[in-house]
Coordinates of C-alpha atoms in Angstrom, one line a residue:
Chain A
M1 CA 0.0 0.0 0.0
D2 CA 1.1 3.5 -0.6
K3 CA 2.0 4.4 2.9
E4 CA 2.1 8.1 2.5
S5 CA -1.1 8.7 0.7
S6 CA -3.6 6.4 2.2
S7 CA -5.8 8.3 4.6
L8 CA -5.9 5.0 6.4
N9 CA -2.5 5.8 7.8
Q10 CA -3.7 9.2 9.0
Y11 CA -6.0 7.2 11.2
S12 CA -4.5 5.9 14.4
S13 CA -6.5 3.6 16.5
A14 CA -5.4 4.9 19.8
N15 CA -7.3 8.2 19.8
A16 CA -9.4 8.2 16.7
F17 CA -12.7 7.6 18.2
K18 CA -14.1 10.5 16.3
N19 CA -13.9 11.3 12.6
A20 CA -11.6 14.3 12.4
D21 CA -13.7 15.9 9.6
T22 CA -17.2 15.3 10.8
G23 CA -16.9 14.7 14.5
N24 CA -18.9 11.5 14.0
N25 CA -18.2 8.7 16.5
I26 CA -16.5 5.5 15.5
V27 CA -18.7 2.5 15.5
Y28 CA -16.4 -0.3 14.3
D29 CA -12.7 -0.1 14.9
T30 CA -10.9 -2.9 13.1
Q31 CA -7.3 -3.4 13.9
D32 CA -4.9 -5.9 12.3
L33 CA -7.7 -8.3 11.4
N34 CA -6.6 -11.5 9.8
L35 CA -9.0 -14.3 8.7
W36 CA -8.3 -17.7 7.4
Y37 CA -10.7 -20.2 5.8
G38 CA -8.6 -23.3 6.5
Q39 CA -5.4 -22.6 4.7
T40 CA -6.7 -19.7 2.7
H41 CA -5.7 -16.3 4.1
A42 CA -8.8 -14.4 3.2
L43 CA -8.3 -11.1 5.1
K44 CA -4.9 -9.7 5.7
N45 CA -4.1 -7.1 8.4
I46 CA -7.2 -5.1 7.9
I47 CA -7.3 -1.7 9.6
L48 CA -10.5 0.1 9.0
P49 CA -12.6 2.6 10.9
I50 CA -16.4 2.8 10.4
Y51 CA -18.1 5.9 11.6
E52 CA -21.7 6.5 12.6
Q53 CA -24.1 8.4 10.4
E54 CA -22.0 7.6 7.4
V55 CA -22.2 5.1 4.5
T56 CA -19.1 3.2 4.1
A57 CA -18.8 1.4 0.8
I58 CA -16.6 -1.6 0.3
I59 CA -15.5 -2.3 -3.3
G60 CA -13.2 -4.7 -5.0
P61 CA -13.2 -7.6 -7.4
S62 CA -14.8 -11.0 -6.7
G63 CA -12.9 -12.9 -4.1
C64 CA -11.2 -9.9 -2.6
G65 CA -12.6 -10.5 0.9
K66 CA -15.2 -7.7 1.0
S67 CA -18.2 -10.0 1.8
T68 CA -16.0 -11.9 4.2
Y69 CA -15.2 -8.7 6.0
L70 CA -18.9 -7.7 6.1
K71 CA -19.8 -11.0 7.6
T72 CA -17.1 -10.7 10.2
L73 CA -18.7 -7.5 11.5
N74 CA -21.7 -9.5 12.7
R75 CA -19.7 -12.7 13.2
M76 CA -21.8 -14.5 10.6
V77 CA -18.5 -15.7 9.2
E78 CA -18.3 -18.1 12.1
L79 CA -20.9 -20.3 10.4
V80 CA -18.3 -21.3 7.9
P81 CA -16.4 -24.4 9.2
G82 CA -12.6 -23.9 9.7
V83 CA -12.6 -20.2 10.1
R84 CA -9.9 -18.6 12.2
T85 CA -9.3 -15.0 13.0
S86 CA -6.7 -12.8 14.7
G87 CA -6.7 -9.1 15.6
T88 CA -9.6 -7.1 17.0
I89 CA -12.9 -5.6 15.8
K90 CA -14.2 -3.2 18.4
Y91 CA -17.8 -2.5 18.1
R92 CA -18.7 0.5 20.4
N93 CA -15.4 -0.2 22.1
K94 CA -16.0 -3.9 22.8
D95 CA -14.0 -6.5 21.0
I96 CA -16.5 -8.7 19.2
L97 CA -13.9 -11.3 18.4
D98 CA -13.2 -11.8 22.1
K99 CA -14.5 -15.1 23.5
S100 CA -16.5 -13.4 26.2
F101 CA -18.4 -11.2 23.8
K102 CA -22.0 -12.5 23.3
V103 CA -22.9 -12.7 19.7
E104 CA -26.6 -12.2 20.6
E105 CA -25.8 -8.7 21.7
L106 CA -24.5 -8.0 18.2
R107 CA -27.6 -9.5 16.5
T108 CA -29.9 -6.9 18.1
K109 CA -27.6 -4.1 17.1
V110 CA -26.5 -5.1 13.7
G111 CA -29.0 -5.7 10.9
M112 CA -28.2 -7.2 7.6
V113 CA -29.6 -7.0 4.1
F114 CA -28.6 -9.5 1.4
Q115 CA -28.2 -9.5 -2.3
K116 CA -31.4 -11.3 -3.0
P117 CA -34.4 -10.1 -1.1
N118 CA -35.2 -12.8 1.5
P119 CA -38.5 -12.0 3.1
F120 CA -40.0 -14.8 5.2
P121 CA -43.0 -16.6 3.5
K122 CA -45.3 -14.8 5.7
S123 CA -47.5 -11.7 5.6
I124 CA -45.8 -8.3 5.3
Y125 CA -46.9 -7.5 8.9
D126 CA -45.4 -10.8 10.2
N127 CA -42.2 -10.2 8.4
I128 CA -41.7 -6.9 10.2
A129 CA -43.1 -8.1 13.6
Y130 CA -40.8 -11.2 13.5
G131 CA -37.8 -9.7 15.2
P132 CA -39.7 -7.8 17.9
R133 CA -41.7 -10.9 18.7
I134 CA -38.5 -12.9 19.2
H135 CA -37.5 -10.3 21.6
G136 CA -40.6 -10.9 23.6
I137 CA -43.0 -8.2 22.4
R138 CA -46.5 -9.6 22.4
N139 CA -48.6 -6.4 22.8
K140 CA -50.6 -6.0 19.5
K141 CA -50.6 -2.2 19.8
V142 CA -46.9 -2.0 20.4
L143 CA -46.3 -4.4 17.5
D144 CA -48.6 -2.3 15.2
Q145 CA -46.6 0.8 16.1
I146 CA -43.3 -0.9 15.4
V147 CA -44.5 -2.3 12.0
E148 CA -45.8 1.1 10.9
K149 CA -42.6 2.9 12.1
S150 CA -40.3 0.4 10.4
L151 CA -42.3 0.5 7.1
R152 CA -42.3 4.2 7.2
G153 CA -38.6 4.2 8.0
A154 CA -38.0 2.1 4.9
Y155 CA -40.3 4.5 2.9
I156 CA -42.6 1.7 1.8
W157 CA -45.5 2.3 4.2
D158 CA -47.6 4.1 1.6
E159 CA -47.2 1.3 -0.8
V160 CA -48.2 -1.5 1.5
K161 CA -50.3 0.0 4.3
D162 CA -53.5 -1.4 2.8
R163 CA -52.1 -4.9 2.2
L164 CA -50.2 -5.7 5.4
K165 CA -51.9 -9.2 5.6
E166 CA -50.7 -10.1 2.1
N167 CA -47.8 -12.5 1.7
A168 CA -44.5 -10.5 1.3
Y169 CA -43.8 -12.6 -1.8
S170 CA -46.6 -10.8 -3.6
L171 CA -44.5 -7.7 -3.7
S172 CA -42.0 -6.7 -6.4
G173 CA -38.3 -7.5 -5.9
G174 CA -37.6 -3.9 -5.1
Q175 CA -40.4 -3.7 -2.6
Q176 CA -39.3 -7.0 -1.1
Q177 CA -35.9 -5.6 -0.6
R178 CA -37.3 -2.6 1.2
I179 CA -39.4 -4.9 3.3
C180 CA -36.2 -6.6 4.3
I181 CA -34.7 -3.3 5.2
A182 CA -37.9 -2.5 7.2
R183 CA -37.5 -5.8 9.0
C184 CA -34.0 -4.8 9.9
L185 CA -35.2 -1.4 11.3
A186 CA -37.8 -3.2 13.5
I187 CA -35.1 -4.4 15.9
E188 CA -33.9 -0.8 16.0
P189 CA -30.3 -1.6 15.0
D190 CA -27.3 0.6 15.3
V191 CA -25.6 -0.6 12.2
I192 CA -27.0 -2.0 8.9
L193 CA -24.8 -4.2 6.8
M194 CA -25.7 -4.5 3.2
D195 CA -24.3 -7.1 0.9
E196 CA -24.9 -6.0 -2.7
P197 CA -28.5 -5.0 -1.8
T198 CA -29.4 -3.8 -5.3
S199 CA -27.7 -6.2 -7.6
A200 CA -30.9 -8.2 -8.2
L201 CA -33.0 -5.1 -8.6
D202 CA -34.1 -3.2 -11.7
P203 CA -32.9 0.4 -12.1
K204 CA -36.0 2.0 -10.6
S205 CA -36.0 -0.2 -7.5
T206 CA -32.2 0.4 -7.2
L207 CA -32.8 4.1 -7.1
K208 CA -35.5 3.7 -4.4
V209 CA -33.1 1.6 -2.2
E210 CA -30.3 4.1 -2.8
E211 CA -32.6 7.0 -1.8
L212 CA -33.5 5.0 1.3
I213 CA -29.9 4.4 2.2
E214 CA -29.3 8.2 2.0
K215 CA -32.2 8.8 4.4
L216 CA -31.2 6.0 6.7
K217 CA -27.7 7.2 7.3
K218 CA -29.0 10.0 9.5
D219 CA -29.9 7.4 12.1
Y220 CA -27.8 4.4 11.3
S221 CA -24.3 3.5 10.3
I222 CA -24.4 1.7 7.0
I223 CA -21.7 -0.5 5.5
I224 CA -22.4 -1.6 1.9
V225 CA -20.6 -4.1 -0.2
T226 CA -21.2 -3.3 -3.9
H227 CA -20.0 -4.3 -7.3
N228 CA -21.5 -1.2 -8.7
M229 CA -18.9 1.4 -8.5
Q230 CA -21.2 4.2 -9.6
Q231 CA -23.4 3.2 -6.8
A232 CA -20.5 3.4 -4.3
A233 CA -19.6 6.8 -5.7
R234 CA -23.2 8.0 -5.5
I235 CA -24.2 6.9 -2.0
S236 CA -21.2 6.5 0.2
D237 CA -19.2 8.9 2.3
K238 CA -16.2 6.7 2.6
T239 CA -14.9 3.9 0.4
A240 CA -12.6 1.1 1.1
F241 CA -11.0 -0.7 -1.8
F242 CA -10.2 -4.4 -1.1
L243 CA -7.9 -6.5 -3.2
N244 CA -6.7 -10.0 -2.4
G245 CA -7.8 -9.7 1.2
E246 CA -6.1 -6.4 1.8
V247 CA -7.4 -2.8 2.1
I248 CA -5.5 -1.1 -0.7
E249 CA -7.0 2.3 -0.1
Y250 CA -9.5 3.8 2.2
A251 CA -10.6 7.4 1.7
D252 CA -13.4 9.9 1.3
T253 CA -15.5 8.6 -1.6
N254 CA -15.2 11.9 -3.5
F255 CA -11.4 11.6 -3.2
L256 CA -11.2 7.9 -4.0
F257 CA -13.2 8.2 -7.2
S258 CA -11.5 11.4 -8.5
T259 CA -7.9 11.2 -7.4
P260 CA -7.1 7.8 -6.0
K261 CA -3.6 7.5 -4.7
D262 CA -2.9 3.9 -5.4
K263 CA -2.5 2.8 -9.0
R264 CA -4.3 -0.4 -8.3
T265 CA -7.3 1.6 -7.1
E266 CA -7.2 3.8 -10.2
D267 CA -7.0 0.7 -12.4
Y268 CA -9.9 -1.0 -10.7
I269 CA -12.3 2.0 -10.6
T270 CA -11.5 2.9 -14.2
G271 CA -12.3 -0.7 -15.2
R272 CA -8.8 -1.7 -16.2
F273 CA -9.1 -4.9 -14.3
G274 CA -11.5 -6.8 -12.1
Chain B
M1 CA -4.7 -4.0 -19.5
V2 CA -7.4 -6.4 -20.5
A3 CA -10.8 -4.8 -19.9
R4 CA -12.1 -1.7 -21.6
E5 CA -9.9 -2.0 -24.7
Q6 CA -12.5 -0.4 -26.8
F7 CA -12.8 2.5 -24.4
Q8 CA -9.0 3.0 -24.6
I9 CA -9.2 3.0 -28.4
E10 CA -11.9 5.7 -28.3
L11 CA -9.9 7.8 -25.8
D12 CA -6.9 7.6 -28.1
K13 CA -9.1 8.7 -31.0
V14 CA -10.2 11.8 -29.1
K15 CA -6.6 12.5 -28.3
A16 CA -5.7 12.2 -32.0
M17 CA -8.5 14.6 -32.9
I18 CA -7.3 17.2 -30.4
I19 CA -3.7 17.0 -31.8
E20 CA -5.0 17.3 -35.3
L21 CA -7.0 20.4 -34.3
A22 CA -4.0 21.9 -32.6
R23 CA -1.9 21.4 -35.8
G24 CA -4.7 23.0 -37.8
T25 CA -4.7 26.0 -35.4
E26 CA -1.0 26.3 -35.7
S27 CA -1.0 26.5 -39.5
L28 CA -4.0 28.9 -39.3
L29 CA -1.9 31.3 -37.2
R30 CA 1.1 31.0 -39.5
D31 CA -1.0 31.8 -42.6
A32 CA -2.9 34.6 -40.8
V33 CA 0.4 36.4 -39.9
K34 CA 1.9 35.7 -43.3
A35 CA -1.2 37.2 -44.9
L36 CA -0.9 40.2 -42.6
Y37 CA 2.8 40.9 -43.6
T38 CA 2.3 40.3 -47.3
A39 CA -1.1 42.0 -47.5
D40 CA -2.4 38.8 -49.1
I41 CA -6.2 39.2 -49.0
E42 CA -6.8 35.9 -50.7
L43 CA -4.8 34.0 -48.1
A44 CA -6.6 35.9 -45.4
K45 CA -9.9 34.8 -46.8
Q46 CA -8.7 31.2 -46.9
V47 CA -7.8 31.6 -43.2
I48 CA -11.4 32.7 -42.4
A49 CA -12.8 29.8 -44.4
Y50 CA -10.5 27.2 -42.7
D51 CA -11.4 28.6 -39.3
K52 CA -15.0 27.3 -39.9
E53 CA -13.6 23.9 -40.5
L54 CA -11.7 24.0 -37.1
D55 CA -15.0 25.1 -35.4
K56 CA -16.5 21.9 -36.8
R57 CA -13.7 19.8 -35.5
D58 CA -14.2 21.3 -32.0
F59 CA -17.8 20.4 -32.2
E60 CA -16.9 16.8 -33.2
I61 CA -14.5 16.5 -30.3
N62 CA -17.1 17.7 -27.9
E63 CA -19.7 15.2 -29.3
A64 CA -17.2 12.3 -29.1
A65 CA -16.2 13.2 -25.5
V66 CA -19.8 13.6 -24.3
L67 CA -20.8 10.4 -25.9
L68 CA -17.9 8.5 -24.2
I69 CA -18.8 10.0 -20.9
A70 CA -22.4 8.8 -21.4
K71 CA -21.5 5.4 -22.6
Q72 CA -18.5 4.6 -20.4
Q73 CA -19.2 6.5 -17.2
P74 CA -15.6 7.1 -16.7
V75 CA -14.1 8.1 -13.3
A76 CA -10.8 9.5 -12.0
S77 CA -8.1 10.1 -14.7
D78 CA -10.4 8.7 -17.5
L79 CA -13.0 11.3 -16.6
R80 CA -10.4 14.1 -16.4
R81 CA -9.0 13.0 -19.7
L82 CA -12.4 13.6 -21.4
I83 CA -13.2 16.8 -19.4
V84 CA -9.8 18.1 -20.4
A85 CA -10.3 17.1 -24.0
I86 CA -13.5 19.2 -24.1
R87 CA -11.7 22.2 -22.5
I88 CA -8.6 22.0 -24.7
S89 CA -10.7 21.7 -27.8
S90 CA -12.5 24.8 -26.8
D91 CA -9.3 26.7 -26.2
L92 CA -8.0 25.5 -29.6
E93 CA -11.2 26.7 -31.2
R94 CA -10.7 30.1 -29.6
M95 CA -7.1 30.2 -30.8
G96 CA -8.4 29.6 -34.3
D97 CA -10.8 32.5 -33.8
N98 CA -7.8 34.7 -32.9
A99 CA -6.0 33.7 -36.1
K100 CA -9.2 34.4 -38.0
N101 CA -9.4 37.9 -36.4
I102 CA -5.9 38.6 -37.7
A103 CA -7.1 37.7 -41.1
K104 CA -10.0 40.0 -40.7
S105 CA -7.7 42.8 -39.7
T106 CA -5.6 42.0 -42.9
I107 CA -8.7 42.5 -45.0
H108 CA -9.6 45.7 -43.2
L109 CA -6.0 47.0 -43.9
G110 CA -6.5 46.2 -47.6
E111 CA -3.8 45.6 -50.2
K112 CA -2.3 49.0 -50.3
H113 CA -2.2 50.3 -46.8
G114 CA 1.4 51.5 -47.2
I115 CA 2.4 50.9 -43.6
Q116 CA 5.1 48.8 -42.2
I117 CA 3.8 45.9 -40.1
H118 CA 5.6 46.0 -36.8
G119 CA 8.4 43.4 -36.8
A120 CA 7.6 42.2 -33.3
I121 CA 4.3 40.7 -34.4
E122 CA 6.2 38.1 -36.4
D123 CA 8.3 37.4 -33.3
M124 CA 5.2 37.1 -31.1
K125 CA 3.8 34.6 -33.7
D126 CA 7.0 32.6 -33.6
I127 CA 6.7 32.2 -29.8
A128 CA 3.0 31.5 -30.0
I129 CA 3.8 28.7 -32.5
R130 CA 6.4 27.4 -30.1
M131 CA 3.7 27.4 -27.4
I132 CA 1.2 25.4 -29.4
D133 CA 4.0 23.0 -30.3
L134 CA 4.9 22.6 -26.7
S135 CA 1.3 22.2 -25.6
V136 CA 0.8 19.4 -28.1
K137 CA 3.9 17.6 -26.8
A138 CA 2.8 18.2 -23.2
Y139 CA -0.7 16.9 -24.0
E140 CA 0.6 13.9 -25.9
N141 CA 2.9 12.8 -23.1
E142 CA 0.9 14.2 -20.2
D143 CA 4.1 16.1 -19.3
I144 CA 3.5 18.7 -16.6
T145 CA 7.1 20.1 -16.8
L146 CA 6.4 21.1 -20.4
A147 CA 3.0 22.4 -19.4
R148 CA 4.6 24.7 -16.9
K149 CA 7.0 26.1 -19.5
L150 CA 4.0 27.4 -21.4
A151 CA 3.5 30.0 -18.7
E152 CA 7.1 31.3 -19.2
L153 CA 6.6 31.7 -22.9
D154 CA 3.3 33.4 -22.3
D155 CA 5.0 36.0 -20.1
L156 CA 7.4 36.6 -23.0
V157 CA 4.5 37.1 -25.5
D158 CA 2.7 39.4 -23.0
G159 CA 5.9 41.5 -22.6
M160 CA 6.3 41.8 -26.3
Y161 CA 2.7 42.8 -26.8
S162 CA 3.1 45.7 -24.2
T163 CA 6.1 46.9 -26.2
V164 CA 4.3 46.7 -29.5
L165 CA 1.3 48.5 -28.1
R166 CA 3.5 51.3 -26.6
E167 CA 5.4 51.8 -29.9
L168 CA 2.2 51.8 -32.0
L169 CA 0.7 54.4 -29.6
E170 CA 3.6 56.6 -30.3
E171 CA 3.2 56.1 -34.0
T172 CA -0.4 57.2 -33.8
A173 CA 0.9 60.5 -32.4
T174 CA 3.3 61.0 -35.3
N175 CA 1.0 59.5 -38.0
P176 CA -2.5 60.4 -36.9
E177 CA -3.9 59.9 -40.4
K178 CA -2.9 56.2 -40.2
I179 CA -4.6 55.6 -36.9
Q180 CA -7.2 53.1 -38.4
H181 CA -4.4 51.1 -39.8
I182 CA -2.2 51.2 -36.8
M183 CA -5.1 50.1 -34.7
Q184 CA -5.7 47.0 -36.9
M185 CA -2.0 46.2 -36.3
A186 CA -2.4 46.6 -32.5
F187 CA -5.5 44.4 -32.7
S188 CA -3.4 41.7 -34.4
G189 CA -0.8 41.9 -31.6
R190 CA -3.6 41.5 -29.1
Y191 CA -5.0 38.5 -31.0
I192 CA -1.6 36.7 -30.8
E193 CA -1.4 37.6 -27.1
R194 CA -4.8 36.0 -26.6
F195 CA -3.6 33.0 -28.6
G196 CA -0.8 32.6 -26.1
D197 CA -3.2 32.8 -23.2
H198 CA -5.3 30.0 -24.6
A199 CA -2.1 27.9 -25.1
T200 CA -1.4 28.5 -21.4
N201 CA -4.9 27.3 -20.5
I202 CA -4.0 24.1 -22.3
G203 CA -1.0 23.8 -20.0
E204 CA -3.3 24.3 -17.0
N205 CA -5.6 21.6 -18.3
I206 CA -2.7 19.1 -18.6
M207 CA -1.7 19.8 -15.1
Y208 CA -5.3 19.2 -14.0
L209 CA -5.4 16.0 -15.9
V210 CA -2.2 14.7 -14.3
K211 CA -2.5 16.1 -10.8
G212 CA -6.3 16.2 -10.4
E213 CA -6.1 19.8 -9.1
S214 CA -6.7 23.1 -10.7
F215 CA -3.9 25.5 -11.5
D216 CA -3.7 29.1 -12.7
L217 CA -0.7 29.6 -15.0
N218 CA -2.1 32.8 -16.4
E219 CA -1.5 34.7 -13.2

């Protein structure tokens, strides 16, 4: 990595709990993270800050480790057999990789949206109420409120308010994805992880989800893995470019897409490889 | 480089179009000043006609660059390359206009004006030609050292223009009946001075292309 230029290196873990430019608090502080799938070294010495009320985009060619990194942030990666990690990921100052850390705590704080919309084969209402019910909320009035608030939060309330009892599968792909985002919001998370959330959507639905992301960042920290570089440029505040398991460059999105410092970043974003 | 070969080919095409336009502008200035010195009205008319052709080239470069931006959605240096192509093309078009204006002055002066064209105008033209030559090389090689040199040459042209203007002013005092003619000569000097400014803009654009920051070499 270009040591001088990467703004990553201007970031020092010891005292950088706020973003120097925005004053935003740090949410995830990743230090020297390494991850192996068996013999494969999938993430190498990752150092990356994630700030609240910002959208952080992770870009890079297939197999560069971006989805692995995302799944490490909610420890979903542990579901893969033979995974080992070293280093630390501090979420709100607690190391989530530490044995004593309870993964359940993370699940209530970190929501995730996947590439393919994955609503439950239930009514729209039950999809949203699912999380809160698991957390023991039974009161119909409270559930009604949560459902409405979450659907409004995902800007889909007006489209579905008269058909809450209908199966979520009856909605379009774009609507289903926003239902999944609403389902995320129902547990009142702190962070939303998005793994290529629009790659299966048509341009119009993509635009709606992008607009939603822009609105959501006022209240949530969003980390989005995307193959669509124009999308990363449009919606994110910070961008990290991953290549072969390393963070090659991390910078303000405006900066990274106009004057990247590392030639590999330039080559990737201008489509010269990947 | 594997991907986007077609895009690279198209970028190279735009570059070649710019260089061709620059060469056209260069010969336009040569002919315009030659016509001025030799009171060659026919050549001056050819300059005016050829300037229209250069305007068309500028338009074509703009079209090609805008289409590439729309089709390829370039970022970083690729985007700057196209933005800069549009800007340089526009500067070259304006340089062509300046040459055309010299030709118009030549026509105003007519064949038998009986005044001596100031020798420094020819010298200014030589430096302006060097500037366009330099700007083409700087653009071809994306060479910011050459780009910076344009500013130095531009200072030289500016200085010469001030001298020409002062001397021509003096001449208006001694030859008031020739004032119309002398003014056409002063205008021609001014057109070459502007020609140099546009060449300097090309230098600024090359610096922007390479560095990704804006520079003012005309200060």
